[in-house]
Short mmCIF file of C-alpha atoms and ligand atoms in Angstrom, two decimals:
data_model
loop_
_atom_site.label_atom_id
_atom_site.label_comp_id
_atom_site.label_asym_id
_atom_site.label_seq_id
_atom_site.Cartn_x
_atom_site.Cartn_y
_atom_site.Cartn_z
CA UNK A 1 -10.70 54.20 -0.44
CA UNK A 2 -11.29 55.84 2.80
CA UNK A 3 -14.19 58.25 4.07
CA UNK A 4 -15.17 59.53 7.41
CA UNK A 5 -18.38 59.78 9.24
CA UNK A 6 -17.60 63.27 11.24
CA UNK A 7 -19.12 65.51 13.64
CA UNK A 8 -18.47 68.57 16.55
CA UNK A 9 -19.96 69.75 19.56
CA UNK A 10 -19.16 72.79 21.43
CA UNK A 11 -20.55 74.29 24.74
CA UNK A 12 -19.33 77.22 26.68
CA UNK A 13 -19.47 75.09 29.57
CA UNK A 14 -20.96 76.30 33.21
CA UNK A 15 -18.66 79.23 34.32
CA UNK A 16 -17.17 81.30 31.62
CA UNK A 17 -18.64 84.24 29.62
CA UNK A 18 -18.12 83.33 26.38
CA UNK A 19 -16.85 80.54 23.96
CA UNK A 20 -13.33 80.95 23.09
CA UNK A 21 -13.02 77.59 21.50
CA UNK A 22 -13.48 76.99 17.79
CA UNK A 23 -13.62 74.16 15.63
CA UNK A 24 -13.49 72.89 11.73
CA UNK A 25 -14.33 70.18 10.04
CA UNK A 26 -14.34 69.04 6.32
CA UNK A 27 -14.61 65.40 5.03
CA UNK A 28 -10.65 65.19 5.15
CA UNK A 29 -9.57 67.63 7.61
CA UNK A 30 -10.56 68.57 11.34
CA UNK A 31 -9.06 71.42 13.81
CA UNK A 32 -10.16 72.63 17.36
CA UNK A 33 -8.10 75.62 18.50
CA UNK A 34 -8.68 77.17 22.11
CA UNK A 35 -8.17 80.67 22.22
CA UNK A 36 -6.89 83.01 25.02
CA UNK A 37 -6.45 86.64 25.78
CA UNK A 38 -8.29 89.23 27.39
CA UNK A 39 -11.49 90.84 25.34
CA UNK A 40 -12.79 88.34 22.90
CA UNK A 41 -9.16 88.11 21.67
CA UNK A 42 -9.38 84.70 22.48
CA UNK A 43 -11.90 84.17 20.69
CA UNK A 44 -10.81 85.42 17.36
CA UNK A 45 -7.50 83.76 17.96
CA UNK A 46 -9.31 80.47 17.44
CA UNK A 47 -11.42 81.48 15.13
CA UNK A 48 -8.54 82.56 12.77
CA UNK A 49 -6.57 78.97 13.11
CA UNK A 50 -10.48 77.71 11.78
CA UNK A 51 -9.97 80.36 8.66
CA UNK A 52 -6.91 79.28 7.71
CA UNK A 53 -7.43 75.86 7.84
CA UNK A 54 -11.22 76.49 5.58
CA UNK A 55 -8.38 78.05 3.39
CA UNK A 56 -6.34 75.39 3.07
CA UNK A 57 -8.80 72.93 2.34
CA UNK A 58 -10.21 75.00 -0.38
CA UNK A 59 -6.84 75.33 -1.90
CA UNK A 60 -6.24 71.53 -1.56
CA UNK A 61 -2.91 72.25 0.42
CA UNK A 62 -3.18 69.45 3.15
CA UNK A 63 -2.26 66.26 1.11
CA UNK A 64 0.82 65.23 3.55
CA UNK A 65 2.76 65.70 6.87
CA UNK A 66 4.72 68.60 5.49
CA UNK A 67 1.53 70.23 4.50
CA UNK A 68 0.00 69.93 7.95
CA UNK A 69 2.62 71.56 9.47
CA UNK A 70 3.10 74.48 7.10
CA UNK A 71 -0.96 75.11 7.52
CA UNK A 72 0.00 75.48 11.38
CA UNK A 73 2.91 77.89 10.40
CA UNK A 74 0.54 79.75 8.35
CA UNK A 75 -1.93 80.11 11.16
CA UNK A 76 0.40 81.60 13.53
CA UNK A 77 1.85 83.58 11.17
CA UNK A 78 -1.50 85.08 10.75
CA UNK A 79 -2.68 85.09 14.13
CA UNK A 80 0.60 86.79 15.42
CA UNK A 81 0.61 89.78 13.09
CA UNK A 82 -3.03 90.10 14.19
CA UNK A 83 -2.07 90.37 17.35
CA UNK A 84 0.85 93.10 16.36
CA UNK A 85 -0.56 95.09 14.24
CA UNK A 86 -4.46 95.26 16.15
CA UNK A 87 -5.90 97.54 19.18
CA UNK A 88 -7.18 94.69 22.17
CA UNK A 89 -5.90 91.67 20.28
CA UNK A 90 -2.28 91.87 21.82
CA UNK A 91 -1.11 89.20 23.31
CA UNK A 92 -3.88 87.19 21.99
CA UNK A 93 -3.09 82.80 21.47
CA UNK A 94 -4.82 79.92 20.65
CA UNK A 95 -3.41 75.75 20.61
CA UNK A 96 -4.30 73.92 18.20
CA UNK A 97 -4.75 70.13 17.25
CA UNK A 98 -5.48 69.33 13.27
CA UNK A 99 -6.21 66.19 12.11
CA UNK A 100 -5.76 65.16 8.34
CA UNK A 101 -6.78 62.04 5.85
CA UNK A 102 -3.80 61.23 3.33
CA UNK A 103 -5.25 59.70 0.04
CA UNK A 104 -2.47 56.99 -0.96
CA UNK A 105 -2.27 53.11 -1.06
CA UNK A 106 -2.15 53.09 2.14
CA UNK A 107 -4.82 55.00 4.33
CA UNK A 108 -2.86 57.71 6.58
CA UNK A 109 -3.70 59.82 8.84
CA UNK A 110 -1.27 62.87 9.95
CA UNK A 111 -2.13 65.11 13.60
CA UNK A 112 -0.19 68.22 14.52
CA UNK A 113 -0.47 69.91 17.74
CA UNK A 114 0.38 73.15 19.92
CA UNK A 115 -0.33 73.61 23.46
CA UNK A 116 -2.58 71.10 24.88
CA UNK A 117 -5.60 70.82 22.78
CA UNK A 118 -5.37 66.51 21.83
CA UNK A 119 -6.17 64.09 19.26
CA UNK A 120 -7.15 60.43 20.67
CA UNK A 121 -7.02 57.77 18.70
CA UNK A 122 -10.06 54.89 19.52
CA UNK A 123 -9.03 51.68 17.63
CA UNK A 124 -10.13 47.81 19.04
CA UNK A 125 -11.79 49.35 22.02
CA UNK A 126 -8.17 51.09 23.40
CA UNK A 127 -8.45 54.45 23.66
CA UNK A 128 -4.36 56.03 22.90
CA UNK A 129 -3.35 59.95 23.30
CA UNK A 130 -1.83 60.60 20.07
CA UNK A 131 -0.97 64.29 20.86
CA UNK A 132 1.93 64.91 23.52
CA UNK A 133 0.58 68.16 25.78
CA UNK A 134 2.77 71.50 25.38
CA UNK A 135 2.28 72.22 29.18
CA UNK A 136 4.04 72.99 31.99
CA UNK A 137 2.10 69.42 33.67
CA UNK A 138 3.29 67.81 31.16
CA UNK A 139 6.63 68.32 31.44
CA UNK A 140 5.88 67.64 35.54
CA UNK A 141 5.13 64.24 34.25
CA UNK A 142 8.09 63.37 31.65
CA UNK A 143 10.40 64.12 34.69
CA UNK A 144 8.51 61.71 37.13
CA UNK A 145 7.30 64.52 39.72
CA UNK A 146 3.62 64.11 38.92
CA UNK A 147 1.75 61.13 37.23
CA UNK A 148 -0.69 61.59 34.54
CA UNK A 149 -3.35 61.34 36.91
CA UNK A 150 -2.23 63.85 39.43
CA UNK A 151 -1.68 65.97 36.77
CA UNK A 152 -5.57 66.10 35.51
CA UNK A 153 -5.80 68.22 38.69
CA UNK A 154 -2.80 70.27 39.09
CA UNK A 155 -3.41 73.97 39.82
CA UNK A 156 -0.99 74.64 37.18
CA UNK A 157 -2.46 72.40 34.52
CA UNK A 158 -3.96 75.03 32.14
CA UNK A 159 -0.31 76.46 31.42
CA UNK A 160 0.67 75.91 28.31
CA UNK A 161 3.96 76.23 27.18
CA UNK A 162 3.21 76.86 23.46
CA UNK A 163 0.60 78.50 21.53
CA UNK A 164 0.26 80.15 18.27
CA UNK A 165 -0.03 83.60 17.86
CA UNK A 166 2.87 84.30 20.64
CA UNK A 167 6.06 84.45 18.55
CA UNK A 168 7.21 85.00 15.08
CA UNK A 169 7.64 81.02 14.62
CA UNK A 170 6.51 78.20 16.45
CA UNK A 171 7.37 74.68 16.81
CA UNK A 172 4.78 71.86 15.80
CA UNK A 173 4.50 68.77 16.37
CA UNK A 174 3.56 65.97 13.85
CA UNK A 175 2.57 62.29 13.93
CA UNK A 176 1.72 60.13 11.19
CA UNK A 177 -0.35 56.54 11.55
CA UNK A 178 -1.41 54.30 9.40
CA UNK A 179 -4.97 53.53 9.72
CA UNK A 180 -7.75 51.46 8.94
CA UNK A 181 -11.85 51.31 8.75
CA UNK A 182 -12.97 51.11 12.19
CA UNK A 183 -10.48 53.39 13.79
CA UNK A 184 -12.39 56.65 15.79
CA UNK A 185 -10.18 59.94 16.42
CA UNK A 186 -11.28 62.68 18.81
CA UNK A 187 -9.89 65.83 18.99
CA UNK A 188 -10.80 67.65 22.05
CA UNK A 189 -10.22 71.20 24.19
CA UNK A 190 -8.71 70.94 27.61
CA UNK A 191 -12.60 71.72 29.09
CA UNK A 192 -13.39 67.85 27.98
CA UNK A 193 -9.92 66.26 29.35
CA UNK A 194 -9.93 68.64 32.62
CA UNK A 195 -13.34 67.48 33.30
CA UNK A 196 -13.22 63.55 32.50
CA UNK A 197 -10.54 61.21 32.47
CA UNK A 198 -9.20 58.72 30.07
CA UNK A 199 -11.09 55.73 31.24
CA UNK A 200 -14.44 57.66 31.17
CA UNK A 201 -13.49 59.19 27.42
CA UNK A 202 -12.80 55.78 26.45
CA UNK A 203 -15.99 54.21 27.66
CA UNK A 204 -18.28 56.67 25.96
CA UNK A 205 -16.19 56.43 22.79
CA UNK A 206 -16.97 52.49 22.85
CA UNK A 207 -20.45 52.74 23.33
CA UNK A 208 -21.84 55.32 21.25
CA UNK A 209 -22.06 54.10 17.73
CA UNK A 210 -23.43 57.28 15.95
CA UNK A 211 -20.25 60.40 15.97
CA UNK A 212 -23.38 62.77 16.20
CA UNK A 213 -23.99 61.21 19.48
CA UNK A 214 -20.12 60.08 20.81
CA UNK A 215 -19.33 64.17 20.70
CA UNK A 216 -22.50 65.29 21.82
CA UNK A 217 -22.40 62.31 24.92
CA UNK A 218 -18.68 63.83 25.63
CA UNK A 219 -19.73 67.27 25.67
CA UNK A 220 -22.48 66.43 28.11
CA UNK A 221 -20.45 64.46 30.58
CA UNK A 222 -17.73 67.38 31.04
CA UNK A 223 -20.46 69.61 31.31
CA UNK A 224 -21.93 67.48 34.02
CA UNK A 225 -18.95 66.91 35.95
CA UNK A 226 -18.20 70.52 36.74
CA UNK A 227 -17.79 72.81 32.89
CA UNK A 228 -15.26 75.08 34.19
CA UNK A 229 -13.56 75.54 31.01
CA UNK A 230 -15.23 76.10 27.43
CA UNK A 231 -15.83 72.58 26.13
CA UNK A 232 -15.52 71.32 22.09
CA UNK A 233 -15.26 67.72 20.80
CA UNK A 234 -15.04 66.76 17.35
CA UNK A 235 -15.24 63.02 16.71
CA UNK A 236 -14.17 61.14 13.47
CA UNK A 237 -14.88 57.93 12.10
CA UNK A 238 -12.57 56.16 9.36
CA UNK A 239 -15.16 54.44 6.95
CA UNK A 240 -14.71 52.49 3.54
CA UNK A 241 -16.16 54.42 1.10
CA UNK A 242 -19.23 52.87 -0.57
CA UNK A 243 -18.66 51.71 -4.26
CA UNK A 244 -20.67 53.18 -6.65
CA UNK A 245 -22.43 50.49 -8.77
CA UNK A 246 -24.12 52.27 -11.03
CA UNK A 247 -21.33 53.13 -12.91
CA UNK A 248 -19.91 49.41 -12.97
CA UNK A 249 -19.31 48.00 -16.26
CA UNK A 250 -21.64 44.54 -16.81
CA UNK A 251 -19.43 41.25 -17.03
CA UNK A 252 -19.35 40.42 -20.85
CA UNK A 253 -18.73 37.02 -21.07
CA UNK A 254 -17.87 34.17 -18.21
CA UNK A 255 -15.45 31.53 -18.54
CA UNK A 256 -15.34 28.07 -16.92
CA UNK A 257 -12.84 28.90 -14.28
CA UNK A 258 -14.19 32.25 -13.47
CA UNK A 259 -17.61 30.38 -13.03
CA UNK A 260 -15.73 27.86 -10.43
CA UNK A 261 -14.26 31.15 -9.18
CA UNK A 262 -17.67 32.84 -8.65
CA UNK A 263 -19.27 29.61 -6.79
CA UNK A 264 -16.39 29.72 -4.61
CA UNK A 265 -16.91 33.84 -3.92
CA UNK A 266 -20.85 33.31 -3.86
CA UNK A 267 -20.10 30.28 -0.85
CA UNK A 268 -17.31 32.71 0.75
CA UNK A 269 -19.74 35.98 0.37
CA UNK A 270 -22.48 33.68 2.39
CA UNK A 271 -20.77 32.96 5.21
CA UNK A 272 -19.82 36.55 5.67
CA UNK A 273 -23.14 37.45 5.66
CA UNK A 274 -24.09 34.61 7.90
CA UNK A 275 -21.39 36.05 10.00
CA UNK A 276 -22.41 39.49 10.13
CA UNK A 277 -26.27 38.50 10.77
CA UNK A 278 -24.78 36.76 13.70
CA UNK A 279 -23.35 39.59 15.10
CA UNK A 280 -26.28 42.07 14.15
CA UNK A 281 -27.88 39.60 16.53
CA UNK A 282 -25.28 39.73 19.07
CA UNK A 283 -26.27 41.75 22.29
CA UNK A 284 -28.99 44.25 23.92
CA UNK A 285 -29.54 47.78 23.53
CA UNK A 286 -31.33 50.41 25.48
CA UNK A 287 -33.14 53.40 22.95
CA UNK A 288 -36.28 55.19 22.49
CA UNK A 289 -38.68 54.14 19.75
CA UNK A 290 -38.26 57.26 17.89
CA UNK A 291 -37.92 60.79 18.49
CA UNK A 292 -41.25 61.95 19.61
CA UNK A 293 -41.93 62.94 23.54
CA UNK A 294 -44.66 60.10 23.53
CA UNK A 295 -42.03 57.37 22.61
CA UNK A 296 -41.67 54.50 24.67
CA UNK A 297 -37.90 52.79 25.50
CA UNK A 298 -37.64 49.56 23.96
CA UNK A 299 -34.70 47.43 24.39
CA UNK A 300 -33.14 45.69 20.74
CA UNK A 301 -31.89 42.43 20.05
CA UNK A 302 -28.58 43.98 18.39
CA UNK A 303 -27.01 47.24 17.94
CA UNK A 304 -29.09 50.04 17.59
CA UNK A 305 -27.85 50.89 13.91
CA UNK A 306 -27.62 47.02 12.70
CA UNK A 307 -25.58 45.59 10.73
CA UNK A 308 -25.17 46.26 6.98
CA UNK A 309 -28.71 45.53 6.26
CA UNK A 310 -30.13 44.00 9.59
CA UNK A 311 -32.14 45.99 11.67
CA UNK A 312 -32.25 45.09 15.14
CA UNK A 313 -35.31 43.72 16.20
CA UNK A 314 -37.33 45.15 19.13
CA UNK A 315 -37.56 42.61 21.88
CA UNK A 316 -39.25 44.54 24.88
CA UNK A 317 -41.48 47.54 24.72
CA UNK A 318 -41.30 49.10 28.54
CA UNK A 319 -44.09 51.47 29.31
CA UNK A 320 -41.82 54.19 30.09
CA UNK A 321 -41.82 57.12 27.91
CA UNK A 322 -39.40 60.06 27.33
CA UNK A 323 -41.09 62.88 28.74
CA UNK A 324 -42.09 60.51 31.93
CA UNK A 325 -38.34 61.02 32.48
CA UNK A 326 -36.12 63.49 33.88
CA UNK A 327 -33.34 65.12 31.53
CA UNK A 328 -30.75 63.00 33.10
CA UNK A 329 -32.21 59.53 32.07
CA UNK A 330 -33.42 60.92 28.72
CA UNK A 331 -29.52 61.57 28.06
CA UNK A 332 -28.59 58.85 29.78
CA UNK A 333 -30.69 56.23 27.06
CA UNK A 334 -29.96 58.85 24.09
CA UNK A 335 -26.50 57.50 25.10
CA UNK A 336 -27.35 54.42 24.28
CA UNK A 337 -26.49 52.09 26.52
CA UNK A 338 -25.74 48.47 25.26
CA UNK A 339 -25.62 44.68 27.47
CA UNK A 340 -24.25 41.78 27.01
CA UNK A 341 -27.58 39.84 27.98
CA UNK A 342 -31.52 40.39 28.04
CA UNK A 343 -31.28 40.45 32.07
CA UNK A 344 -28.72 42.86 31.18
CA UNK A 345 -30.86 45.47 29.55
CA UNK A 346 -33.84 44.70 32.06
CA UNK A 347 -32.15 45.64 35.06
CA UNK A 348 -30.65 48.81 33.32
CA UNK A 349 -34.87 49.49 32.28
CA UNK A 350 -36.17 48.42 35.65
CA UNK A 351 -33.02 50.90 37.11
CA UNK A 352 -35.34 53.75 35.64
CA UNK A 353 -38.54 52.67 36.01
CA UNK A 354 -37.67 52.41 39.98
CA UNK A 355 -36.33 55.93 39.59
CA UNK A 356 -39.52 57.54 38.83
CA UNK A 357 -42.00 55.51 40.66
CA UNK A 358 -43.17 53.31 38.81
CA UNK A 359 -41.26 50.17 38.50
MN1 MN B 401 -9.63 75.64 27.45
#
C-alpha cells in the first residue's frame, strides 16, 4: 500500500502585484494551476481549477486516467462559462498540471497537463520532465530551431498555446507510470522552471530529505535568482504505508517448519537492519541543533532524519549560531547540505565561519 509525504509552497515572487498561482493538495491528489487575465481574473481562474479538483476528491472521482482527464474537462468547463457569463473575468485562463495516486496491485501514478505548468518525476537521483509544455517554445524545440536550454530564455517562452478556460473544450494530456516507494514528483509553475534550470531543480530535489523543506528550498532559489513570475511548488513523496500492528491477529500455534522458517526470517531481518544501520551511518550533514536563534550548527554522522530508528549522531558542535548568521547562510544550512566525508562537512562549516569573521 502506498502513501505520500506531501507539501506546497507559493510566493508571489519579486515583481508582480499579486499571486495568480494556486495550488491543491490531498493525500492522493495534487494540482497547481497558473492563472492569467487582466483584474484578478487570473487569479480566480486558478483558484477555480483548485475547487474543482477539492470537489472531486470529495466525491472520490479520481480513481484512474479517464478520471483525471474528465476532472480537467470539468474545470474548464467551469472556468470558461465563468469567463462568459461574468463582468472582468473575460478572457480569463489558467494551465494546469494534476497529479493522482491509483490504488491497485500495482502502485500508479497518472499526471495531466495544459499549458506549461509541469510535473517532474525524481526517482534514483534522475530528475525526468514528465509533462510535455503546451507552448509556443516548445514547439520551437520539437522542430530543432531552439534547444531546451535556449528555450528557458526565449522572449516568447511564457506563450502558451493551451489553457483552460479559453474554449468550449480542451485537449489534455495524460501519462500514466508505474511507481514505487522512493520516487519524488514535483509539480511546479513556470516562475520555478523560468528561474532555475533542470540541473539546479534536480540537485535540490536530491538533497533535501524533508518535502516541507525540498518545496520551500525551490521556492527560495527562484526567488533568489530573479522572481519575475509568481512562484508555487508542490513536492510529493511516494511512501509505504506503515502497517498497523495493533490490529494484527497473535500467531496461534507454530509448527516445526514455520519455526525453521522464522530463524531463517529472524537471520534475514538482521542483516537488513545491520544494513540499514550502516547506511544511517553513511555520510555528513550540515544542520542546526534545533530551532531556537541561540542554536549552534553541528555537523551529523548520517542523514539528518536517520534511518528507521537511528538517529544520527552529532559529531562536531561549531560555535556558530543561527542568528550570528546572515539570512542567506541560515537558508543555506536549513537546506541541509550533506558530504561525503568529515573534511567534507568541515570545509563547508569553516566556508561560514570565514564568512562572518570568525573562522
Ligand atoms: Mn506563471
Amino acid at each position: 500500500m502506498l502513501t505520500t509525504r506531501f507539501a506546497s509552497a507559493t510566493d508571489t515572487g519579486n515583481l508582480r502585484p499579486q499571486n495568480e498561482d494556486s495550488a491543491y493538495c490531498d493525500a492522493q491528489f495534487f494540482v497547481v494551476a497558473d492563472g492569467m487575465g487582466g483584474h484578478n481574473a487570473g487569479e480566480i481562474a486558478s483558484a477555480i481549477a483548485c475547487t474543482k479538483a477539492a470537489e472531486a476528491t470529495r466525491d472520490g472521482r479520481v480513481g484512474s486516467l479517464e478520471d483525471l482527464a474528465r476532472f480537467v474537462t470539468d474545470a474548464n468547463a467551469a472556468i470558461f462559462d465563468a469567463a462568459t457569463t461574468t463582468t472582468g473575468q473575460h478572457g480569463m485562463g489558467t494551465t494546469i498540471t494534476a497529479l493522482a495516486i491509483f490504488d491497485g496491485p500495482t502502485p500508479t501514478v497518472g499526471v495531466a497537463n495544459v499549458g506549461d505548468s509541469r510535473t517532474y518525476l525524481l526517482r534514483g537521483g534522475q530528475l525526468q520532465q514528465v509533462s510535455v509544455d503546451h507552448s509556443y517554445v516548445q514547439e520551437l524545440i520539437v522542430q530543432g530551431y531552439v534547444s531546451k536550454e535556449e528555450a528557458r530564455t526565449h522572449p516568447q517562452r511564457n506563450i502558451v498555446t493551451r489553457a483552460l478556460g479559453i474554449d468550449r473544450a480542451v485537449n489534455v494530456d495524460t501519462f500514466l507510470i508505474n511507481s514505487a516507494p522512493g520516487d519524488r514528483f514535483m509539480l511546479c509553475s513556470d516562475g520555478l522552471v523560468d528561474e532555475i534550470d533542470d540541473a539546479t531543480i534536480e540537485t535540490i530535489m536530491r538533497t533535501t530529505s524533508e518535502s516541507t523543506d525540498c518545496a520551500r528550498a525551490l521556492v527560495t532559489a527562484a526567488k533568489a535568482a530573479g522572481g519575475r513570475d509568481n512562484i508555487t511548488v508542490v513536492v510529493v513523496d511516494l511512501i509505504t504505508a506503515p502497517v498497523d500492528t495493533s490490529t494484527s491477529p497473535l500467531v496461534p500455534s507454530v509448527s516445526g517448519d514455520l519455526v525453521g522458517g522464522l530463524v531463517v526470517l529472524a537471520l534475514f531481518a538482521l542483516l537488513v537492519v545491520v544494513g540499514v544501520w550502516r547506511s544511517a551511518r553513511d555520510g555528513y550533514s550540515v544542520v542546526f541543533e534545533d530551532d531556537t536563534a541561540s542554536a549552534n550548527v553541528v555537523v551529523l554522522n548520517g542523514p539528518p532524519d536517520g534511518v528507521w530508528w537511528f538517529d544520527p549522531s552529532i559529531k562536531e558542535v561549531s560555535p556558530l549560531t543561527r542568528s550570528q548568521l546572515l539570512d542567506a547562510f541560515v537558508a543555506d544550512i536549513e537546506r541541509v547540505r550533506t558530504f561525503d566525508s568529515l573534511e567534507d562537512a568541515r570545509r563547508f562549516v569553516d566556508g561560514i565561519a570565514k564568512a562572518v569573521g570568525s573562522g
